[in-house]
Short mmCIF file of C-alpha atoms in Angstrom, two decimals:
data_model
loop_
_atom_site.label_atom_id
_atom_site.label_comp_id
_atom_site.label_asym_id
_atom_site.label_seq_id
_atom_site.Cartn_x
_atom_site.Cartn_y
_atom_site.Cartn_z
CA MET A 4 88.27 134.09 101.67
CA ALA A 5 88.99 137.29 103.60
CA SER A 6 85.34 138.30 103.34
CA LEU A 7 84.27 134.89 104.63
CA LEU A 8 86.58 135.13 107.61
CA SER A 9 85.10 138.49 108.52
CA LEU A 10 81.61 137.01 108.91
CA PRO A 11 80.30 136.07 112.36
CA ASN A 12 80.27 132.42 113.42
CA GLU A 13 76.50 132.08 113.18
CA LEU A 14 76.48 133.19 109.55
CA VAL A 15 79.41 130.90 108.68
CA LEU A 16 77.56 127.92 110.17
CA LEU A 17 74.45 128.85 108.21
CA ILE A 18 76.46 128.92 104.98
CA ALA A 19 78.14 125.62 105.87
CA ASP A 20 74.80 123.85 106.23
CA SER A 21 74.09 124.43 102.54
CA LEU A 22 77.48 123.09 101.36
CA ARG A 23 78.15 119.55 100.21
CA ASP A 24 80.55 117.28 102.06
CA GLU A 25 83.55 117.83 99.78
CA ALA A 26 83.11 121.61 99.76
CA LEU A 27 82.72 121.68 103.54
CA LEU A 28 85.85 119.57 103.97
CA ALA A 29 87.84 121.91 101.73
CA LEU A 30 86.52 124.97 103.60
CA ALA A 31 87.49 123.50 106.98
CA SER A 32 91.05 122.99 105.75
CA THR A 33 91.65 126.64 104.89
CA SER A 34 92.18 128.18 108.33
CA THR A 35 92.38 127.29 112.01
CA ARG A 36 89.27 129.31 112.91
CA LEU A 37 87.10 127.66 110.27
CA ASN A 38 88.52 124.26 111.21
CA HIS A 39 87.52 124.56 114.87
CA LEU A 40 84.17 126.03 113.84
CA LEU A 41 83.18 123.45 111.21
CA ILE A 42 84.81 120.26 112.48
CA ARG A 43 81.82 119.20 114.60
CA THR A 44 79.57 119.57 111.56
CA LEU A 45 81.93 117.33 109.58
CA PHE A 46 81.98 114.76 112.39
CA ALA A 47 78.17 114.74 112.44
CA ARG A 48 78.00 114.11 108.68
CA SER A 49 80.52 111.25 108.73
CA GLU A 50 80.68 107.86 110.45
CA ILE A 51 82.87 109.17 113.29
CA ALA A 52 80.14 111.19 115.00
CA PRO A 53 80.60 109.25 118.30
CA TYR A 54 84.21 110.48 118.41
CA ALA A 55 83.14 114.14 118.56
CA GLU A 56 83.48 114.02 122.34
CA CYS A 57 87.22 113.39 121.86
CA LEU A 58 87.66 116.84 120.30
CA SER A 59 87.91 118.44 123.73
CA SER A 60 90.65 116.09 124.98
CA GLY A 61 92.45 115.79 121.64
CA HIS A 62 93.08 112.03 122.03
CA ILE A 63 91.35 109.04 120.39
CA PRO A 64 92.20 105.62 121.90
CA VAL A 65 91.10 103.35 119.04
CA ILE A 66 89.33 104.12 115.77
CA SER A 67 88.32 101.64 113.06
CA LEU A 68 87.21 102.61 109.54
CA ARG A 69 86.17 100.55 106.50
CA GLY A 70 86.35 101.09 102.76
CA ASP A 71 83.05 102.98 102.55
CA GLU A 72 84.17 105.38 105.31
CA VAL A 73 87.05 107.14 103.57
CA PHE A 74 85.34 110.50 104.01
CA ALA A 75 85.40 109.93 107.77
CA LEU A 76 89.13 109.22 107.57
CA ARG A 77 89.69 112.44 105.63
CA THR A 78 87.63 114.32 108.23
CA LEU A 79 89.84 112.93 110.98
CA ALA A 80 92.92 113.99 109.02
CA VAL A 81 91.85 117.67 108.91
CA ALA A 82 90.62 117.76 112.53
CA ARG A 83 93.31 119.93 114.10
CA ALA A 84 91.82 119.46 117.56
CA ILE A 85 92.86 115.78 117.48
CA THR A 86 96.56 115.55 118.30
CA SER A 87 97.10 111.88 119.24
CA VAL A 88 95.66 108.48 118.30
CA GLN A 89 96.66 105.25 120.00
CA HIS A 90 95.54 102.79 117.30
CA ILE A 91 94.13 103.33 113.79
CA PHE A 92 92.44 100.48 111.89
CA VAL A 93 91.84 101.28 108.20
CA ASP A 94 90.39 98.41 106.18
CA LEU A 95 89.54 99.48 102.64
CA TYR A 96 87.68 96.25 102.00
CA SER A 97 83.93 96.68 102.23
CA PRO A 98 81.26 94.27 100.96
CA ARG A 99 78.92 97.19 100.28
CA THR A 100 81.12 99.29 97.98
CA ILE A 101 83.74 98.71 95.29
CA SER A 102 87.07 100.16 96.35
CA THR A 103 88.74 101.80 93.37
CA TRP A 104 92.30 103.04 93.08
CA GLN A 105 91.04 106.63 93.45
CA ASN A 106 89.50 105.65 96.79
CA TYR A 107 92.82 104.08 97.73
CA LEU A 108 94.69 107.31 96.96
CA LEU A 109 92.29 109.36 99.11
CA ALA A 110 92.78 106.99 102.05
CA VAL A 111 96.58 106.98 101.75
CA ASP A 112 96.63 110.79 101.49
CA ALA A 113 94.59 111.03 104.70
CA LEU A 114 96.92 108.61 106.51
CA CYS A 115 99.95 110.59 105.31
CA MET A 116 98.38 113.77 106.68
CA LEU A 117 97.76 112.08 110.02
CA ALA A 118 101.31 110.71 110.14
CA THR A 119 102.68 114.20 109.50
CA ARG A 120 100.34 116.24 111.72
CA LEU A 121 99.68 114.15 114.83
CA THR A 122 102.06 114.37 117.74
CA TYR A 123 101.59 110.67 118.63
CA ILE A 124 100.48 107.54 116.76
CA GLY A 125 100.78 104.24 118.57
CA ALA A 126 99.94 101.77 115.80
CA VAL A 127 98.55 101.74 112.27
CA ASN A 128 96.77 98.68 110.86
CA PHE A 129 96.18 99.15 107.13
CA ASN A 130 94.51 96.93 104.54
CA PRO A 131 95.28 98.52 101.14
CA TYR A 132 92.49 96.79 99.27
CA PHE A 133 91.45 98.07 95.87
CA SER A 134 90.49 96.61 92.53
CA LEU A 135 93.11 96.61 89.80
CA GLY A 136 90.36 96.11 87.25
CA TYR A 137 89.68 99.86 87.28
CA MET A 138 93.29 100.77 86.39
CA ARG A 139 94.23 101.18 82.77
CA THR A 140 97.74 102.62 82.55
CA GLU A 141 101.14 102.06 84.09
CA ALA A 142 101.16 105.68 85.29
CA GLU A 143 98.14 105.03 87.52
CA THR A 144 99.88 101.99 88.98
CA GLY A 145 103.02 104.02 89.64
CA GLN A 146 100.98 106.73 91.35
CA CYS A 147 99.53 104.18 93.79
CA VAL A 148 102.96 102.68 94.47
CA ARG A 149 104.54 106.07 95.21
CA LYS A 150 101.69 107.03 97.54
CA MET A 151 102.18 103.84 99.52
CA ALA A 152 105.90 104.56 99.80
CA GLU A 153 105.16 108.11 101.00
CA LEU A 154 102.97 106.67 103.75
CA LEU A 155 105.69 104.25 104.82
CA ASN A 156 108.24 107.07 104.89
CA ALA A 157 105.93 109.29 106.95
CA LEU A 158 105.37 106.55 109.53
CA ALA A 159 108.97 105.35 109.57
CA VAL A 160 110.42 108.71 110.62
CA ARG A 161 108.19 109.24 113.66
CA GLU A 162 110.11 109.48 116.91
CA GLU A 163 107.87 107.14 118.92
CA GLY A 164 108.45 104.23 116.51
CA THR A 165 104.93 103.53 115.23
CA LEU A 166 103.88 99.89 114.92
CA LEU A 167 102.84 99.28 111.30
CA THR A 168 100.76 96.30 110.15
CA VAL A 169 99.90 95.77 106.48
CA HIS A 170 97.40 93.00 105.84
CA GLY A 171 94.77 92.03 103.29
CA GLY A 172 95.46 93.71 100.00
CA VAL A 173 93.21 91.54 97.83
CA PHE A 174 93.52 92.49 94.19
CA SER A 175 91.43 91.65 91.16
CA GLY A 176 91.98 92.14 87.48
CA ASP A 177 95.10 91.49 85.45
CA GLU A 178 97.67 91.62 88.24
CA GLU A 179 100.60 90.50 86.10
CA GLN A 180 100.03 93.10 83.41
CA LEU A 181 99.62 95.99 85.86
CA GLY A 182 102.56 95.13 88.10
CA GLY A 183 100.66 93.35 90.83
CA GLY A 184 102.29 90.01 90.17
CA ARG A 185 105.12 88.19 91.89
CA PRO A 186 108.50 89.92 92.12
CA PHE A 187 110.37 87.24 90.16
CA VAL A 188 109.77 85.41 86.91
CA HIS A 189 110.68 81.73 86.98
CA SER A 190 111.08 79.43 84.01
CA ILE A 191 112.33 75.84 83.82
CA GLU A 192 113.61 74.48 80.50
CA GLN A 193 114.43 70.92 79.47
CA VAL A 194 117.39 70.68 77.10
CA VAL A 195 117.01 67.73 74.67
CA ARG A 196 119.52 67.28 71.82
CA GLY A 197 120.70 70.83 72.26
CA GLU A 198 117.21 72.33 71.95
CA SER A 199 115.39 74.02 74.84
CA VAL A 200 111.81 73.06 75.56
CA SER A 201 109.87 75.18 78.05
CA VAL A 202 108.55 73.03 80.91
CA PHE A 203 107.30 75.64 83.39
CA SER A 204 106.95 79.42 83.49
CA ASN A 205 104.96 81.63 85.84
CA ALA A 206 105.13 84.60 83.45
CA ARG A 207 101.82 85.07 81.71
CA PRO A 208 101.67 86.67 78.27
CA PRO A 209 99.91 90.03 78.15
CA THR A 210 96.19 89.72 77.77
CA PRO A 211 95.10 91.20 74.41
CA SER A 212 92.65 94.04 74.72
CA ARG A 213 89.61 94.54 72.57
CA ARG A 214 91.34 97.29 70.63
CA ASN A 215 94.38 95.35 69.41
CA SER A 216 92.84 91.86 69.20
CA PRO A 217 92.64 90.71 65.55
CA ALA A 218 89.17 90.27 64.11
CA PRO A 219 88.38 86.75 62.93
CA SER A 220 88.42 86.29 59.17
CA THR A 221 85.36 85.16 57.26
CA SER A 222 87.02 81.94 56.09
CA SER A 223 87.83 80.87 59.66
CA ARG A 224 84.33 81.34 60.97
CA ARG A 225 82.83 78.06 62.06
CA LEU A 226 79.29 76.88 61.44
CA PRO A 227 76.80 76.90 64.29
CA THR A 228 76.85 73.87 66.55
CA ILE A 229 73.37 72.63 65.54
CA VAL A 230 74.26 72.67 61.81
CA GLN A 231 77.46 70.73 62.51
CA ARG A 232 75.55 68.05 64.39
CA VAL A 233 73.01 67.69 61.54
CA LEU A 234 75.76 67.32 58.93
CA ARG A 235 77.55 64.66 61.01
CA ALA A 236 74.30 62.72 61.45
CA LEU A 237 73.59 62.79 57.68
CA GLY A 238 77.12 61.60 56.94
CA SER A 239 76.70 58.65 59.32
CA LEU A 240 73.41 57.64 57.68
CA LEU A 241 74.90 57.78 54.18
CA ALA A 242 77.89 55.65 55.21
CA LEU A 243 75.76 52.96 56.91
CA PRO A 244 74.90 50.91 53.73
CA ARG A 245 78.57 50.77 52.72
CA ARG A 246 79.56 49.39 56.12
CA LEU A 247 76.77 46.75 56.05
CA LEU A 248 77.58 45.49 52.53
CA ARG A 249 81.37 45.44 53.03
CA PRO A 250 82.60 41.78 53.21
CA ALA A 251 84.68 40.67 56.15
CA PRO A 252 88.36 39.79 55.43
CA ALA A 253 89.01 36.07 54.94
CA ASN A 254 92.31 35.80 56.79
CA PRO A 255 92.82 38.74 59.11
CA ARG A 256 96.44 39.66 59.67
CA PRO A 257 97.56 38.62 63.16
CA HIS A 258 98.60 41.40 65.50
CA VAL A 259 102.27 41.11 66.39
CA GLN A 260 103.54 43.18 69.30
CA ARG A 261 106.81 44.74 68.33
CA PRO A 262 109.47 45.32 70.97
CA SER A 263 109.77 48.89 72.14
CA LEU A 264 112.70 50.83 70.77
CA PRO A 265 115.41 51.87 73.22
CA PRO A 266 115.40 55.53 74.19
CA PRO A 267 117.66 57.71 72.07
CA ASP A 268 121.07 58.47 73.46
CA THR A 269 120.52 62.17 74.09
CA GLU A 270 121.57 64.62 76.77
CA THR A 271 118.61 65.80 78.87
CA ARG A 272 118.96 68.35 81.64
CA PHE A 273 116.77 70.92 83.36
CA THR A 274 117.79 74.54 83.83
CA SER A 275 116.07 77.09 86.09
CA SER A 276 116.44 80.78 85.30
CA PRO A 277 114.76 83.11 87.82
CA ARG A 278 114.96 86.80 87.00
CA PRO A 279 113.43 89.99 88.44
CA SER A 280 110.03 90.98 87.17
CA PRO A 281 110.14 93.73 84.52
CA HIS A 282 107.61 95.70 86.59
CA ALA A 283 110.21 96.33 89.31
CA SER A 284 112.68 98.19 87.09
CA SER A 285 111.15 101.60 86.39
CA ILE A 286 109.06 102.88 89.29
CA LEU A 287 111.05 102.36 92.46
CA THR A 288 114.45 103.67 91.38
CA THR A 289 113.59 107.28 92.32
CA LEU A 290 111.68 106.69 95.55
CA PRO A 291 113.19 108.63 98.47
CA LEU A 292 114.01 107.00 101.76
CA SER A 293 114.70 109.19 104.76
CA SER A 294 118.00 108.79 106.60
CA THR A 295 116.29 109.32 109.98
CA LEU A 296 114.26 106.12 110.08
CA ARG A 297 112.82 105.10 113.45
CA LEU A 298 110.46 102.27 112.47
CA THR A 299 110.95 99.42 114.97
CA THR A 300 108.00 97.06 114.38
CA LEU A 301 106.65 95.91 111.02
CA HIS A 302 103.99 93.25 110.46
CA ILE A 303 103.67 92.12 106.83
CA HIS A 304 100.49 90.05 106.72
CA SER A 305 99.85 90.32 102.99
CA SER A 306 101.85 90.27 99.78
CA HIS A 307 101.15 93.95 99.05
CA LEU A 308 104.61 95.11 100.17
CA LEU A 309 106.26 92.14 98.44
CA ARG A 310 104.81 92.65 94.98
CA ALA A 311 106.96 93.47 91.99
CA HIS A 312 106.71 97.26 92.28
CA LEU A 313 107.17 97.57 96.05
CA LEU A 314 109.68 94.80 96.83
CA PRO A 315 112.85 96.90 96.19
CA TYR A 316 111.51 99.63 98.47
CA THR A 317 110.48 97.14 101.17
CA THR A 318 113.91 95.51 101.05
CA LEU A 319 115.61 98.89 101.44
CA LEU A 320 113.29 99.79 104.32
CA LEU A 321 113.96 96.55 106.19
CA ASN A 322 117.72 96.84 105.78
CA SER A 323 117.86 100.54 106.76
CA ALA A 324 115.32 100.98 109.58
CA PRO A 325 116.13 99.96 113.19
CA ILE A 326 113.56 97.15 113.13
CA HIS A 327 113.64 94.78 116.10
CA THR A 328 110.26 93.03 115.49
CA LEU A 329 109.31 91.53 112.13
CA SER A 330 106.22 89.45 111.46
CA LEU A 331 105.66 87.63 108.17
CA GLY A 332 102.20 86.19 107.66
CA ASN A 333 99.41 86.00 110.17
CA ALA A 334 98.71 82.94 112.28
CA HIS A 335 95.01 83.81 112.53
CA THR A 336 92.71 84.83 109.69
CA GLN A 337 91.34 88.34 110.09
CA GLY A 338 88.45 87.87 107.66
CA GLN A 339 87.38 86.13 104.50
CA HIS A 340 89.09 88.78 102.37
CA THR A 341 92.48 88.18 103.99
CA ARG A 342 94.83 86.13 101.83
CA GLU A 343 98.13 84.50 102.51
CA LEU A 344 101.51 85.80 101.40
CA GLU A 345 101.16 84.64 97.81
CA LEU A 346 104.83 83.95 97.23
CA VAL A 347 106.22 80.50 96.54
CA HIS A 348 109.36 79.00 98.02
CA TYR A 349 111.63 79.99 95.11
CA ASP A 350 110.51 83.63 95.58
CA TRP A 351 111.58 83.50 99.23
CA ALA A 352 114.83 81.80 98.22
CA LEU A 353 115.69 84.99 96.31
CA ILE A 354 114.22 87.49 98.81
CA LEU A 355 115.72 86.27 102.10
CA PRO A 356 119.40 86.55 101.02
CA THR A 357 118.84 90.27 100.31
CA LEU A 358 117.61 90.97 103.87
CA THR A 359 120.08 91.88 106.61
CA ILE A 360 118.38 93.38 109.69
CA PRO A 361 121.08 94.07 112.31
CA ARG A 362 118.73 94.74 115.26
CA LEU A 363 116.21 91.98 114.58
CA ALA A 364 115.25 90.52 117.96
CA THR A 365 111.74 89.11 117.38
CA LEU A 366 110.81 87.10 114.29
CA ARG A 367 107.35 85.63 113.72
CA ILE A 368 106.51 83.53 110.67
CA GLY A 369 102.85 82.59 110.40
CA ALA A 370 100.63 80.58 108.14
CA GLY A 371 100.76 80.93 104.38
CA VAL A 372 104.49 81.76 104.25
CA ASP A 373 106.07 79.23 101.90
CA ILE A 374 109.66 79.49 103.14
CA ALA A 375 111.77 76.37 102.81
CA VAL A 376 113.61 75.21 105.92
CA PRO A 377 117.15 75.52 104.44
CA ASP A 378 116.46 79.12 103.37
CA LEU A 379 115.06 79.94 106.81
CA MET A 380 118.05 78.42 108.60
CA ARG A 381 120.48 80.46 106.51
CA PHE A 382 118.51 83.60 107.39
CA LEU A 383 118.60 82.71 111.09
CA ARG A 384 122.34 82.08 111.03
CA ARG A 385 122.95 85.56 109.65
CA HIS A 386 120.88 87.05 112.50
CA ALA A 387 122.00 84.66 115.26
CA ALA A 388 123.69 87.50 117.14
CA SER A 389 120.42 89.40 117.68
CA ILE A 390 117.37 87.07 117.58
CA ALA A 391 115.88 86.56 121.05
CA ASP A 392 112.27 85.55 120.24
CA LEU A 393 111.41 83.10 117.46
CA ASP A 394 107.77 82.22 116.75
CA LEU A 395 107.18 79.46 114.18
CA SER A 396 103.94 78.19 115.72
CA GLY A 397 101.88 78.90 112.60
CA HIS A 398 104.51 77.94 110.04
CA THR A 399 104.46 74.57 108.32
CA PRO A 400 107.97 73.23 107.59
CA ARG A 401 108.74 72.90 103.89
CA GLY A 402 111.59 70.70 102.83
CA SER A 403 113.71 68.21 104.68
CA LEU A 404 114.38 68.80 108.39
CA VAL A 405 117.99 67.70 108.11
CA LEU A 406 120.27 68.98 110.82
CA ALA A 407 122.97 71.43 109.81
CA GLU A 408 126.23 71.38 111.70
CA ASP A 409 126.26 75.07 112.63
CA VAL A 410 122.66 75.42 113.88
CA GLY A 411 122.62 77.53 117.03
CA LEU A 412 121.09 80.75 118.33
CA PRO A 413 123.07 81.74 121.45
CA ARG A 414 120.84 84.76 122.28
CA LEU A 415 117.52 82.98 121.77
CA ARG A 416 115.32 83.21 124.89
CA VAL A 417 111.88 82.15 123.62
CA VAL A 418 110.95 79.74 120.82
CA ARG A 419 107.51 78.53 119.70
CA ALA A 420 107.05 75.79 117.12
CA ALA A 421 105.73 72.29 116.52
CA SER A 422 107.49 69.25 118.00
CA GLU A 423 109.09 68.23 114.71
CA TYR A 424 110.33 71.78 114.12
CA LEU A 425 111.79 72.06 117.62
CA LEU A 426 113.47 68.69 117.34
CA HIS A 427 115.24 70.01 114.25
CA PHE A 428 116.66 72.91 116.28
CA PHE A 429 117.65 70.93 119.37
CA SER A 430 119.25 67.91 117.68
CA VAL A 431 122.64 69.52 118.03
CA ALA A 432 124.97 68.00 120.63
CA PHE A 433 125.06 70.17 123.75
CA PRO A 434 128.35 70.72 125.60
CA PRO A 435 128.34 69.33 129.15
CA SER A 436 127.83 71.80 131.98
CA ALA A 437 127.52 70.60 135.56
CA THR A 438 126.39 73.86 137.08
CA GLY A 439 124.63 75.60 134.22
CA SER A 440 125.73 78.91 135.68
CA GLY A 441 126.03 80.53 132.29
CA GLU A 442 129.46 82.08 132.65
CA GLN A 443 130.70 84.18 129.81
CA GLY A 444 133.15 81.58 128.54
CA GLU A 445 130.55 78.81 128.49
CA GLU A 446 127.76 80.88 126.94
CA GLN A 447 129.84 81.67 123.91
CA HIS A 448 130.19 77.97 123.04
CA HIS A 449 126.67 76.83 123.93
CA PRO A 450 124.27 77.00 120.96
CA TYR A 451 121.24 77.89 123.15
CA ALA A 452 122.80 79.40 126.25
CA ALA A 453 120.07 82.02 126.83
CA LEU A 454 117.01 79.82 126.13
CA ARG A 455 114.43 79.91 128.94
CA LEU A 456 111.01 79.20 127.35
CA VAL A 457 110.01 76.51 124.83
CA ASP A 458 106.40 76.57 123.65
CA VAL A 459 105.34 73.35 121.91
CA THR A 460 102.35 74.05 119.63
CA SER A 461 101.19 70.85 118.00
CA ASP A 462 97.88 69.23 117.06
CA ASP A 463 99.44 65.91 116.06
CA VAL A 464 98.47 63.36 118.72
CA SER A 465 99.07 60.32 116.55
CA ALA A 466 101.64 57.69 117.46
CA TYR A 467 104.23 59.49 115.35
CA GLY A 468 103.40 62.87 116.92
CA LEU A 469 103.65 61.52 120.48
CA ALA A 470 106.90 59.72 119.68
CA THR A 471 108.31 62.95 118.26
CA TYR A 472 107.30 64.78 121.43
CA ASP A 473 109.06 62.13 123.56
CA ARG A 474 112.23 62.57 121.53
CA LEU A 475 111.92 66.33 121.96
CA LEU A 476 111.66 65.96 125.75
CA GLU A 477 114.86 63.94 125.77
CA ARG A 478 116.66 66.72 123.94
CA LEU A 479 115.17 69.37 126.25
CA GLU A 480 116.33 67.41 129.30
CA ALA A 481 119.84 67.41 127.88
CA LEU A 482 119.54 71.12 127.12
CA ALA A 483 118.33 71.92 130.64
CA ALA A 484 121.19 69.92 132.13
CA ALA A 485 123.68 71.88 130.05
CA ALA A 486 122.25 75.42 130.07
CA GLY A 487 120.18 75.71 133.24
CA PRO A 488 116.47 76.03 134.14
CA LEU A 489 114.04 75.70 131.26
CA ARG A 490 110.28 76.21 131.03
CA VAL A 491 108.24 74.16 128.57
CA GLU A 492 104.61 74.86 127.67
CA ARG A 493 102.22 72.90 125.48
CA HIS A 494 99.45 74.33 123.31
CA GLY A 495 97.03 72.70 120.95
CA ALA A 496 95.95 69.06 121.06
CA ILE A 497 99.28 68.03 122.56
CA ALA A 498 98.35 69.93 125.74
CA ASP A 499 95.48 67.52 126.47
CA ALA A 500 97.24 64.33 125.35
CA ARG A 501 98.69 61.80 127.75
CA VAL A 502 102.41 62.17 127.42
CA ARG A 503 105.21 61.21 129.72
CA GLU A 504 106.58 63.71 132.16
CA PRO A 505 110.26 64.61 131.87
CA ASP A 506 112.76 62.91 134.13
CA PHE A 507 114.70 66.14 134.61
CA ALA A 508 113.27 68.93 136.74
CA ILE A 509 112.03 71.29 134.05
CA ASP A 510 108.80 73.22 134.37
CA VAL A 511 106.23 71.73 131.98
CA VAL A 512 102.89 73.53 131.70
CA GLY A 513 100.12 72.20 129.48
CA ARG A 514 97.49 74.74 128.46
CA SER A 515 95.40 75.49 125.40
CA GLY A 516 93.34 78.40 124.15
CA ARG A 517 93.79 81.99 123.02
CA ALA A 518 94.12 83.25 126.61
CA ALA A 519 97.15 81.03 127.14
CA GLU A 520 98.64 82.31 123.88
CA ARG A 521 98.27 85.89 125.06
CA ASP A 522 100.00 84.99 128.33
CA VAL A 523 102.88 83.39 126.46
CA ASP A 524 103.19 86.46 124.21
CA SER A 525 103.34 88.75 127.23
CA CYS A 526 105.93 86.55 128.92
CA ALA A 527 108.05 86.36 125.79
CA ASN A 528 107.97 90.09 125.17
CA ALA A 529 108.81 90.83 128.79
CA GLU A 530 111.77 88.46 128.73
CA ALA A 531 112.94 89.87 125.40
CA GLY A 532 112.75 93.39 126.79
CA TYR A 533 110.03 94.75 124.49
CA LEU A 534 106.47 95.85 125.04
CA PRO A 535 103.74 93.57 123.65
CA SER A 536 102.60 94.55 120.17
CA LEU A 537 98.99 95.39 119.42
#
């Protein structure tokens, strides 16, 4: 290496032209002089050649890379001239190449290097897509899990509070066997006469491999299908004369319908026994978590962080980091490869009680999140002292919308949901307030003292939907009379429907479209005191 560093730049560039991409990347990582000398050659060989002009300024505003461009991501990671990136999009899904777990490790290593080396990262949008069908051992699965945790740790300790979004994460192969399954195993048993009969279980037995699958014995081998059909046809022909010559019975026995027997007097009950997945017991117990966490915004738009191996780490991260913005699920599909959060309601019933986020101010729950309404309300009550922005516009209510007595979010300023959802929140009796001045003594007893914006997002313009909206307006009029000025906006089909105007002087704005949604997001973030997320 010393002899190579003593060569002039022209000769080093001549040698670099004859090297392959991997060798050139390794050579550029050895020293600062070689890095500045060879980085433009690496940019020219990769898919980020247009970003070579950013080497002089050291800043890249936005960069987007796909699964077949991992070498470009690794080139960016070793480019010491680049010191800041505003937004990084890394989507390992690519229709042109098969993303293996080795490709996944290379991408995560490059992101970890960027998170450690760069002086500023505004936001990271990561789709950790790879195929589980290429993994064969539990050790390989554990290696991928630990690398993902290292990336989360590297981003969570940055001083600027990087916005992290994890989406996609489509897997293939035997997910349950390799730890990619759900975090809990559920089974329902029916007890009849003291014996348990399995009714439902989401735990799949391990798929036998070709090595340990028993070979079929010679006696159990079945005849070919054509031979079986010929033998059945011959048997039918031989039995035909006997059926034709058989005399009919003289006095056929009449058919008497017997009364049905009463059901046996037995004890029947159903028992549900959820338990943690066995895949979550061995890998995550030794994962480190830094005590200087600064992660403030986390968007979980896929089930990757909620799988069996990563759920304990994700729970610890959410409870330890100073997170004020949490998004579960995505209201808008980012592509055909994007899937929903593939957890069912009894998974969320076990996950939500373990989450306590003291600084949570903004909560967004989008489509594909199967959280039951009672579980969600219990989660909101625990965080009632901090939540200021609640977005349920993409969430479909699951379960009965029965009013609880202690529903109330006194610090809530902005809420977005469908009419039926909002009516569930505002069915509580409001205390009378003639002035609505919001004094300290009155705000403590009012369930929605700080509410200023209600965004009704509904596409139901049927008679039931319009009647629900009318009932909601009545409740909002009572709320405005008790708590002060209130702004109401309509989005979706309800914005263009003919509905009655409120009798009370509240500001009702009916708009539809993505531009209006962006305006509402900006208004909500400004009122909540946070910058809009990317």
